[in-house]
Tab-separated table of N, CA and C and ligand atoms in Angstrom:
chain	number	residue	atom	x	y	z
A	267	MET	N	-4.582	17.503	-19.071
A	267	MET	CA	-4.922	16.150	-18.592
A	267	MET	C	-6.190	16.182	-17.721
A	268	TYR	N	-6.317	17.228	-16.910
A	268	TYR	CA	-7.502	17.334	-16.054
A	268	TYR	C	-8.455	18.424	-16.539
A	269	SER	N	-9.742	18.183	-16.302
A	269	SER	CA	-10.745	19.184	-16.681
A	269	SER	C	-10.654	20.386	-15.736
A	270	GLU	N	-11.268	21.479	-16.169
A	270	GLU	CA	-11.277	22.670	-15.309
A	270	GLU	C	-11.968	22.394	-13.983
A	271	LYS	N	-13.009	21.585	-14.051
A	271	LYS	CA	-13.744	21.288	-12.806
A	271	LYS	C	-12.880	20.503	-11.826
A	272	VAL	N	-12.116	19.558	-12.347
A	272	VAL	CA	-11.230	18.794	-11.467
A	272	VAL	C	-10.230	19.744	-10.822
A	273	MET	N	-9.639	20.615	-11.635
A	273	MET	CA	-8.652	21.544	-11.089
A	273	MET	C	-9.278	22.479	-10.057
A	274	ASP	N	-10.502	22.908	-10.338
A	274	ASP	CA	-11.195	23.797	-9.403
A	274	ASP	C	-11.412	23.102	-8.053
A	275	HIS	N	-11.911	21.875	-8.106
A	275	HIS	CA	-12.179	21.163	-6.839
A	275	HIS	C	-10.891	20.754	-6.131
A	276	PHE	N	-9.837	20.558	-6.926
A	276	PHE	CA	-8.553	20.223	-6.308
A	276	PHE	C	-7.963	21.455	-5.626
A	277	ASN	N	-8.048	22.591	-6.317
A	277	ASN	CA	-7.451	23.818	-5.769
A	277	ASN	C	-8.290	24.445	-4.662
A	278	ASN	N	-9.602	24.284	-4.762
A	278	ASN	CA	-10.512	24.849	-3.750
A	278	ASN	C	-11.489	23.777	-3.279
A	279	PRO	N	-10.994	22.773	-2.596
A	279	PRO	CA	-11.893	21.688	-2.203
A	279	PRO	C	-12.998	22.174	-1.263
A	280	ARG	N	-14.213	21.743	-1.539
A	280	ARG	CA	-15.369	22.116	-0.715
A	280	ARG	C	-15.528	21.114	0.433
A	281	ASN	N	-16.027	21.616	1.529
A	281	ASN	CA	-16.434	20.753	2.644
A	281	ASN	C	-15.313	19.876	3.205
A	282	VAL	N	-14.136	20.457	3.312
A	282	VAL	CA	-13.040	19.719	3.945
A	282	VAL	C	-13.210	19.796	5.458
A	283	GLY	N	-12.969	18.711	6.134
A	283	GLY	CA	-13.005	18.737	7.592
A	283	GLY	C	-13.781	17.585	8.168
A	284	GLU	N	-14.183	17.769	9.429
A	284	GLU	CA	-14.902	16.701	10.129
A	284	GLU	C	-16.240	17.229	10.594
A	285	ILE	N	-17.180	16.328	10.816
A	285	ILE	CA	-18.425	16.680	11.502
A	285	ILE	C	-18.377	15.938	12.834
A	286	GLU	N	-18.304	16.703	13.903
A	286	GLU	CA	-18.094	16.064	15.196
A	286	GLU	C	-19.208	15.119	15.610
A	287	ASP	N	-20.453	15.561	15.383
A	287	ASP	CA	-21.584	14.698	15.762
A	287	ASP	C	-22.192	14.065	14.510
A	288	ALA	N	-21.322	13.541	13.669
A	288	ALA	CA	-21.788	12.953	12.407
A	288	ALA	C	-22.727	11.783	12.660
A	289	SER	N	-23.694	11.624	11.763
A	289	SER	CA	-24.610	10.486	11.840
A	289	SER	C	-23.932	9.223	11.351
A	290	GLY	N	-22.999	9.401	10.440
A	290	GLY	CA	-22.282	8.251	9.911
A	290	GLY	C	-20.918	8.678	9.407
A	291	VAL	N	-19.920	7.833	9.648
A	291	VAL	CA	-18.565	8.111	9.190
A	291	VAL	C	-18.041	6.880	8.461
A	292	GLY	N	-17.469	7.099	7.310
A	292	GLY	CA	-16.922	5.969	6.558
A	292	GLY	C	-15.505	6.261	6.136
A	293	THR	N	-14.628	5.302	6.375
A	293	THR	CA	-13.232	5.457	5.973
A	293	THR	C	-12.874	4.322	5.032
A	294	VAL	N	-12.350	4.687	3.891
A	294	VAL	CA	-11.994	3.643	2.923
A	294	VAL	C	-10.583	3.885	2.404
A	295	GLY	N	-9.971	2.805	1.976
A	295	GLY	CA	-8.630	2.889	1.424
A	295	GLY	C	-8.626	2.322	0.023
A	296	ASN	N	-7.785	2.892	-0.798
A	296	ASN	CA	-7.667	2.402	-2.168
A	296	ASN	C	-6.513	1.405	-2.229
A	297	ALA	N	-6.861	0.163	-2.516
A	297	ALA	CA	-5.843	-0.885	-2.504
A	297	ALA	C	-4.757	-0.629	-3.541
A	298	LYS	N	-5.112	0.047	-4.613
A	298	LYS	CA	-4.143	0.250	-5.697
A	298	LYS	C	-3.033	1.211	-5.316
A	299	CYS	N	-3.377	2.257	-4.570
A	299	CYS	CA	-2.378	3.295	-4.341
A	299	CYS	C	-2.172	3.589	-2.863
A	300	GLY	N	-3.015	3.034	-1.995
A	300	GLY	CA	-2.855	3.275	-0.565
A	300	GLY	C	-3.475	4.568	-0.082
A	301	ASP	N	-4.159	5.289	-0.969
A	301	ASP	CA	-4.775	6.550	-0.553
A	301	ASP	C	-6.024	6.284	0.304
A	302	ILE	N	-6.343	7.272	1.128
A	302	ILE	CA	-7.409	7.085	2.119
A	302	ILE	C	-8.399	8.238	2.070
A	303	MET	N	-9.666	7.917	2.192
A	303	MET	CA	-10.697	8.946	2.222
A	303	MET	C	-11.663	8.666	3.382
A	304	ARG	N	-11.988	9.725	4.102
A	304	ARG	CA	-12.961	9.591	5.195
A	304	ARG	C	-14.109	10.553	4.948
A	305	MET	N	-15.309	10.043	5.022
A	305	MET	CA	-16.505	10.837	4.732
A	305	MET	C	-17.385	10.908	5.988
A	306	TYR	N	-17.820	12.117	6.293
A	306	TYR	CA	-18.714	12.351	7.444
A	306	TYR	C	-20.063	12.820	6.907
A	307	LEU	N	-21.136	12.213	7.380
A	307	LEU	CA	-22.464	12.633	6.943
A	307	LEU	C	-23.326	12.988	8.141
A	308	LYS	N	-24.041	14.086	8.006
A	308	LYS	CA	-25.031	14.466	9.023
A	308	LYS	C	-26.405	14.260	8.391
A	309	ILE	N	-27.172	13.351	8.956
A	309	ILE	CA	-28.449	12.968	8.352
A	309	ILE	C	-29.577	13.299	9.327
A	310	ASP	N	-30.608	13.965	8.834
A	310	ASP	CA	-31.689	14.369	9.753
A	310	ASP	C	-32.714	13.239	9.938
A	311	ASP	N	-33.730	13.519	10.746
A	311	ASP	CA	-34.711	12.480	11.092
A	311	ASP	C	-35.516	12.001	9.889
A	312	ASN	N	-35.536	12.812	8.848
A	312	ASN	CA	-36.265	12.402	7.640
A	312	ASN	C	-35.374	11.643	6.661
A	313	GLY	N	-34.144	11.354	7.094
A	313	GLY	CA	-33.240	10.612	6.221
A	313	GLY	C	-32.669	11.463	5.107
A	314	VAL	N	-32.594	12.773	5.352
A	314	VAL	CA	-32.010	13.672	4.349
A	314	VAL	C	-30.622	14.105	4.836
A	315	ILE	N	-29.663	14.055	3.925
A	315	ILE	CA	-28.289	14.437	4.270
A	315	ILE	C	-28.196	15.957	4.337
A	316	GLN	N	-27.936	16.445	5.538
A	316	GLN	CA	-27.877	17.894	5.755
A	316	GLN	C	-26.493	18.446	5.513
A	317	GLU	N	-25.500	17.612	5.755
A	317	GLU	CA	-24.130	18.102	5.665
A	317	GLU	C	-23.192	16.936	5.343
A	318	ALA	N	-22.198	17.201	4.560
A	318	ALA	CA	-21.193	16.178	4.253
A	318	ALA	C	-19.820	16.833	4.278
A	319	LYS	N	-18.887	16.179	4.936
A	319	LYS	CA	-17.507	16.688	4.958
A	319	LYS	C	-16.554	15.529	4.718
A	320	PHE	N	-15.357	15.861	4.298
A	320	PHE	CA	-14.413	14.784	4.019
A	320	PHE	C	-12.997	15.162	4.408
A	321	LYS	N	-12.214	14.120	4.564
A	321	LYS	CA	-10.768	14.268	4.708
A	321	LYS	C	-10.160	13.234	3.785
A	322	THR	N	-9.275	13.664	2.952
A	322	THR	CA	-8.670	12.726	2.006
A	322	THR	C	-7.161	12.844	2.059
A	323	PHE	N	-6.541	11.693	2.220
A	323	PHE	CA	-5.098	11.622	2.115
A	323	PHE	C	-4.846	10.915	0.799
A	324	GLY	N	-4.706	11.713	-0.245
A	324	GLY	CA	-4.608	11.049	-1.536
A	324	GLY	C	-4.253	11.998	-2.651
A	325	CYS	N	-4.400	11.502	-3.851
A	325	CYS	CA	-3.988	12.254	-5.029
A	325	CYS	C	-4.990	13.372	-5.337
A	326	GLY	N	-4.632	14.212	-6.290
A	326	GLY	CA	-5.489	15.328	-6.657
A	326	GLY	C	-6.856	14.881	-7.140
A	327	ALA	N	-6.903	13.802	-7.898
A	327	ALA	CA	-8.193	13.315	-8.389
A	327	ALA	C	-9.059	12.826	-7.235
A	328	ALA	N	-8.420	12.247	-6.227
A	328	ALA	CA	-9.178	11.775	-5.058
A	328	ALA	C	-9.744	12.966	-4.280
A	329	VAL	N	-8.939	14.021	-4.159
A	329	VAL	CA	-9.411	15.228	-3.471
A	329	VAL	C	-10.590	15.829	-4.244
A	330	ALA	N	-10.442	15.930	-5.564
A	330	ALA	CA	-11.502	16.530	-6.378
A	330	ALA	C	-12.778	15.686	-6.329
A	331	THR	N	-12.643	14.358	-6.378
A	331	THR	CA	-13.854	13.529	-6.361
A	331	THR	C	-14.521	13.580	-4.984
A	332	SER	N	-13.723	13.625	-3.928
A	332	SER	CA	-14.373	13.702	-2.616
A	332	SER	C	-15.051	15.048	-2.443
A	333	SER	N	-14.398	16.109	-2.917
A	333	SER	CA	-14.995	17.438	-2.802
A	333	SER	C	-16.341	17.501	-3.520
A	334	ILE	N	-16.358	17.091	-4.770
A	334	ILE	CA	-17.620	17.219	-5.516
A	334	ILE	C	-18.675	16.249	-4.988
A	335	SER	N	-18.243	15.099	-4.489
A	335	SER	CA	-19.248	14.151	-3.998
A	335	SER	C	-19.939	14.662	-2.734
A	336	THR	N	-19.221	15.462	-1.920
A	336	THR	CA	-19.898	16.029	-0.742
A	336	THR	C	-20.994	16.994	-1.193
A	337	GLU	N	-20.707	17.729	-2.273
A	337	GLU	CA	-21.733	18.641	-2.796
A	337	GLU	C	-22.911	17.850	-3.375
A	338	MET	N	-22.581	16.740	-4.015
A	338	MET	CA	-23.633	15.975	-4.697
A	338	MET	C	-24.585	15.274	-3.726
A	339	VAL	N	-24.102	14.884	-2.558
A	339	VAL	CA	-24.991	14.172	-1.621
A	339	VAL	C	-25.744	15.121	-0.686
A	340	THR	N	-25.254	16.333	-0.534
A	340	THR	CA	-25.910	17.264	0.396
A	340	THR	C	-27.304	17.616	-0.106
A	341	GLY	N	-28.282	17.489	0.786
A	341	GLY	CA	-29.670	17.776	0.425
A	341	GLY	C	-30.388	16.575	-0.172
A	342	LYS	N	-29.667	15.471	-0.309
A	342	LYS	CA	-30.272	14.280	-0.913
A	342	LYS	C	-30.763	13.313	0.156
A	343	THR	N	-31.722	12.483	-0.240
A	343	THR	CA	-32.128	11.395	0.643
A	343	THR	C	-31.070	10.298	0.548
A	344	ILE	N	-31.156	9.348	1.464
A	344	ILE	CA	-30.182	8.249	1.448
A	344	ILE	C	-30.254	7.495	0.124
A	345	GLN	N	-31.475	7.221	-0.329
A	345	GLN	CA	-31.608	6.491	-1.595
A	345	GLN	C	-31.004	7.279	-2.756
A	346	GLU	N	-31.219	8.583	-2.746
A	346	GLU	CA	-30.637	9.411	-3.817
A	346	GLU	C	-29.107	9.428	-3.723
A	347	ALA	N	-28.618	9.426	-2.489
A	347	ALA	CA	-27.164	9.456	-2.301
A	347	ALA	C	-26.516	8.186	-2.846
A	348	LEU	N	-27.258	7.091	-2.828
A	348	LEU	CA	-26.711	5.839	-3.372
A	348	LEU	C	-26.505	5.937	-4.879
A	349	GLU	N	-27.177	6.897	-5.492
A	349	GLU	CA	-27.012	7.073	-6.938
A	349	GLU	C	-25.791	7.928	-7.285
A	350	VAL	N	-25.145	8.456	-6.260
A	350	VAL	CA	-23.909	9.203	-6.493
A	350	VAL	C	-22.772	8.175	-6.634
A	351	THR	N	-22.746	7.550	-7.779
A	351	THR	CA	-21.755	6.507	-8.052
A	351	THR	C	-20.467	7.145	-8.561
A	352	ASN	N	-19.451	6.334	-8.719
A	352	ASN	CA	-18.196	6.907	-9.238
A	352	ASN	C	-18.398	7.426	-10.651
A	353	LYS	N	-19.305	6.796	-11.392
A	353	LYS	CA	-19.592	7.266	-12.744
A	353	LYS	C	-20.233	8.660	-12.708
A	354	ALA	N	-21.190	8.809	-11.795
A	354	ALA	CA	-21.867	10.103	-11.667
A	354	ALA	C	-20.879	11.180	-11.237
A	355	VAL	N	-19.986	10.809	-10.337
A	355	VAL	CA	-18.979	11.759	-9.859
A	355	VAL	C	-18.042	12.164	-10.994
A	356	MET	N	-17.652	11.181	-11.785
A	356	MET	CA	-16.750	11.494	-12.912
A	356	MET	C	-17.441	12.391	-13.933
A	357	GLU	N	-18.705	12.092	-14.185
A	357	GLU	CA	-19.448	12.929	-15.138
A	357	GLU	C	-19.539	14.363	-14.636
A	358	ALA	N	-19.793	14.501	-13.338
A	358	ALA	CA	-19.928	15.840	-12.761
A	358	ALA	C	-18.617	16.620	-12.851
A	359	LEU	N	-17.519	15.886	-12.907
A	359	LEU	CA	-16.203	16.539	-13.004
A	359	LEU	C	-15.750	16.697	-14.453
A	360	ASP	N	-16.638	16.402	-15.389
A	360	ASP	CA	-16.281	16.418	-16.820
A	360	ASP	C	-15.168	15.442	-17.143
A	361	GLY	N	-15.195	14.327	-16.446
A	361	GLY	CA	-14.282	13.245	-16.780
A	361	GLY	C	-12.982	13.249	-16.006
A	362	LEU	N	-12.359	12.068	-15.985
A	362	LEU	CA	-11.039	11.902	-15.368
A	362	LEU	C	-10.173	11.123	-16.358
A	363	PRO	N	-8.886	11.332	-16.320
A	363	PRO	CA	-8.020	10.515	-17.185
A	363	PRO	C	-8.175	9.039	-16.812
A	364	PRO	N	-8.052	8.133	-17.788
A	364	PRO	CA	-8.276	6.709	-17.515
A	364	PRO	C	-7.496	6.173	-16.313
A	365	VAL	N	-6.267	6.633	-16.132
A	365	VAL	CA	-5.482	6.095	-15.012
A	365	VAL	C	-5.986	6.596	-13.663
A	366	LYS	N	-6.909	7.552	-13.690
A	366	LYS	CA	-7.412	8.118	-12.435
A	366	LYS	C	-8.846	7.689	-12.130
A	367	VAL	N	-9.365	6.783	-12.943
A	367	VAL	CA	-10.752	6.357	-12.725
A	367	VAL	C	-10.901	5.686	-11.370
A	368	HIS	N	-9.902	4.911	-10.977
A	368	HIS	CA	-10.018	4.195	-9.693
A	368	HIS	C	-10.129	5.166	-8.515
A	369	CYS	N	-9.613	6.378	-8.680
A	369	CYS	CA	-9.666	7.359	-7.590
A	369	CYS	C	-11.118	7.733	-7.277
A	370	SER	N	-11.945	7.773	-8.324
A	370	SER	CA	-13.337	8.169	-8.106
A	370	SER	C	-14.118	7.080	-7.372
A	371	LEU	N	-13.590	5.857	-7.422
A	371	LEU	CA	-14.256	4.778	-6.676
A	371	LEU	C	-14.198	5.018	-5.177
A	372	LEU	N	-13.131	5.678	-4.740
A	372	LEU	CA	-12.992	5.965	-3.307
A	372	LEU	C	-14.177	6.779	-2.796
A	373	ALA	N	-14.592	7.772	-3.601
A	373	ALA	CA	-15.692	8.642	-3.172
A	373	ALA	C	-16.971	7.829	-3.003
A	374	GLU	N	-17.254	6.999	-3.990
A	374	GLU	CA	-18.468	6.162	-3.899
A	374	GLU	C	-18.387	5.245	-2.678
A	375	GLU	N	-17.240	4.642	-2.497
A	375	GLU	CA	-17.091	3.702	-1.375
A	375	GLU	C	-17.153	4.424	-0.031
A	376	ALA	N	-16.616	5.631	0.024
A	376	ALA	CA	-16.643	6.380	1.291
A	376	ALA	C	-18.075	6.776	1.655
A	377	ILE	N	-18.858	7.166	0.651
A	377	ILE	CA	-20.272	7.492	0.901
A	377	ILE	C	-20.993	6.244	1.408
A	378	HIS	N	-20.766	5.131	0.725
A	378	HIS	CA	-21.428	3.888	1.135
A	378	HIS	C	-21.021	3.481	2.553
A	379	ALA	N	-19.732	3.631	2.848
A	379	ALA	CA	-19.251	3.248	4.177
A	379	ALA	C	-19.881	4.136	5.257
A	380	ALA	N	-20.026	5.426	4.959
A	380	ALA	CA	-20.640	6.341	5.935
A	380	ALA	C	-22.126	6.011	6.117
A	381	LEU	N	-22.787	5.662	5.026
A	381	LEU	CA	-24.205	5.289	5.127
A	381	LEU	C	-24.358	3.973	5.887
A	382	TRP	N	-23.425	3.074	5.669
A	382	TRP	CA	-23.472	1.787	6.375
A	382	TRP	C	-23.317	2.025	7.879
A	383	ASP	N	-22.402	2.907	8.231
A	383	ASP	CA	-22.168	3.248	9.630
A	383	ASP	C	-23.439	3.859	10.239
A	384	TYR	N	-24.065	4.745	9.486
A	384	TYR	CA	-25.318	5.367	9.939
A	384	TYR	C	-26.400	4.299	10.161
A	385	ALA	N	-26.517	3.386	9.213
A	385	ALA	CA	-27.532	2.332	9.317
A	385	ALA	C	-27.267	1.446	10.532
A	386	GLU	N	-26.014	1.105	10.739
A	386	GLU	CA	-25.666	0.254	11.879
A	386	GLU	C	-25.970	0.949	13.197
A	387	LYS	N	-25.628	2.240	13.275
A	387	LYS	CA	-25.851	2.993	14.517
A	387	LYS	C	-27.335	3.095	14.832
A	388	ASN	N	-28.159	3.116	13.790
A	388	ASN	CA	-29.598	3.297	13.981
A	388	ASN	C	-30.388	2.000	13.865
A	389	GLY	N	-29.691	0.906	13.669
A	389	GLY	CA	-30.357	-0.394	13.572
A	389	GLY	C	-31.323	-0.481	12.407
A	390	ILE	N	-30.968	0.137	11.301
A	390	ILE	CA	-31.835	0.065	10.127
A	390	ILE	C	-31.081	-0.585	8.963
A	391	LYS	N	-31.869	-0.960	7.963
A	391	LYS	CA	-31.263	-1.545	6.774
A	391	LYS	C	-31.553	-0.602	5.610
A	392	ILE	N	-30.552	-0.270	4.866
A	392	ILE	CA	-30.741	0.610	3.712
A	392	ILE	C	-30.799	-0.269	2.468
A	393	GLU	N	-31.940	-0.210	1.815
A	393	GLU	CA	-32.125	-1.042	0.632
A	393	GLU	C	-31.102	-0.701	-0.446
A	394	GLY	N	-30.476	-1.730	-0.980
A	394	GLY	CA	-29.527	-1.519	-2.068
A	394	GLY	C	-28.114	-1.211	-1.597
A	395	LEU	N	-27.925	-1.124	-0.281
A	395	LEU	CA	-26.589	-0.822	0.245
A	395	LEU	C	-25.929	-2.094	0.752
A	396	GLU	N	-24.763	-2.381	0.205
A	396	GLU	CA	-24.041	-3.567	0.650
A	396	GLU	C	-22.932	-3.170	1.601
A	397	LYS	N	-22.587	-4.098	2.458
A	397	LYS	CA	-21.531	-3.812	3.436
A	397	LYS	C	-20.238	-3.453	2.696
A	398	PRO	N	-19.684	-2.296	3.024
A	398	PRO	CA	-18.453	-1.908	2.328
A	398	PRO	C	-17.320	-2.863	2.695
A	399	LYS	N	-16.573	-3.282	1.682
A	399	LYS	CA	-15.545	-4.272	1.979
A	399	LYS	C	-14.290	-3.639	2.564
A	400	ALA	N	-14.103	-2.378	2.280
A	400	ALA	CA	-12.810	-1.795	2.646
A	400	ALA	C	-12.920	-0.718	3.721
A	401	ASP	N	-13.878	-0.859	4.619
A	401	ASP	CA	-13.986	0.175	5.647
A	401	ASP	C	-12.913	-0.057	6.702
A	402	ILE	N	-11.858	0.727	6.611
A	402	ILE	CA	-10.745	0.505	7.521
A	402	ILE	C	-10.995	1.118	8.892
A	403	SER	N	-12.168	1.728	9.087
A	403	SER	CA	-12.444	2.264	10.419
A	403	SER	C	-12.803	1.125	11.379
A	404	GLU	N	-13.061	-0.047	10.810
A	404	GLU	CA	-13.342	-1.201	11.661
A	404	GLU	C	-12.023	-1.881	12.013
A	405	GLY	N	-11.974	-2.427	13.201
A	405	GLY	CA	-10.780	-3.171	13.567
A	405	GLY	C	-9.641	-2.260	13.970
A	406	GLU	N	-8.492	-2.858	14.085
A	406	GLU	CA	-7.358	-2.124	14.638
A	406	GLU	C	-6.464	-1.498	13.588
A	407	GLU	N	-6.746	-1.797	12.339
A	407	GLU	CA	-5.860	-1.307	11.282
A	407	GLU	C	-5.757	0.213	11.284
A	408	GLU	N	-6.804	0.857	11.770
A	408	GLU	CA	-6.848	2.314	11.698
A	408	GLU	C	-5.611	2.950	12.320
A	409	GLU	N	-5.089	2.276	13.327
A	409	GLU	CA	-3.923	2.814	14.018
A	409	GLU	C	-2.738	2.984	13.071
A	410	ASP	N	-2.728	2.201	12.027
A	410	ASP	CA	-1.582	2.257	11.111
A	410	ASP	C	-1.568	3.517	10.257
A	411	TYR	N	-2.693	4.231	10.225
A	411	TYR	CA	-2.731	5.369	9.310
A	411	TYR	C	-2.522	6.670	10.028
B	834	FES	FE1	-4.772	7.060	-5.142
B	834	FES	FE2	-5.883	8.563	-6.869
B	834	FES	S1	-3.928	7.684	-7.022
B	834	FES	S2	-6.778	7.756	-5.122
């Protein structure tokens, strides 16, 4: 059912953890299943992502997509990171079963939420980035998780 790459990233997830002095942090929840993903990005003065880490409370596909997406955004500019869509993530994993496609959306949304947080903290606007609708790090809901 799963590709070798998915199993590899699920069994040996890369970049698990937190970045204490992260430039941006994004937390998103999947309305369909209740799973949660948090993405930490360290971005340098040139707008290049130096480090990405994640924490995911979710299914194996969510763990695998968050793992590979941290690898995909590292070393990229913010604009390039916006191209790490759920489609790109799925392709990099050699596909996901149809019922698991929604899991890959979490990775895209978590990256966007972290970039949005970075932009807000720095008072900048990132072209092509829309306010994430499901950033549960805002407001009091976070306490529930
Ligand atoms: Fe929830 Fe995959 S089933 S993210």
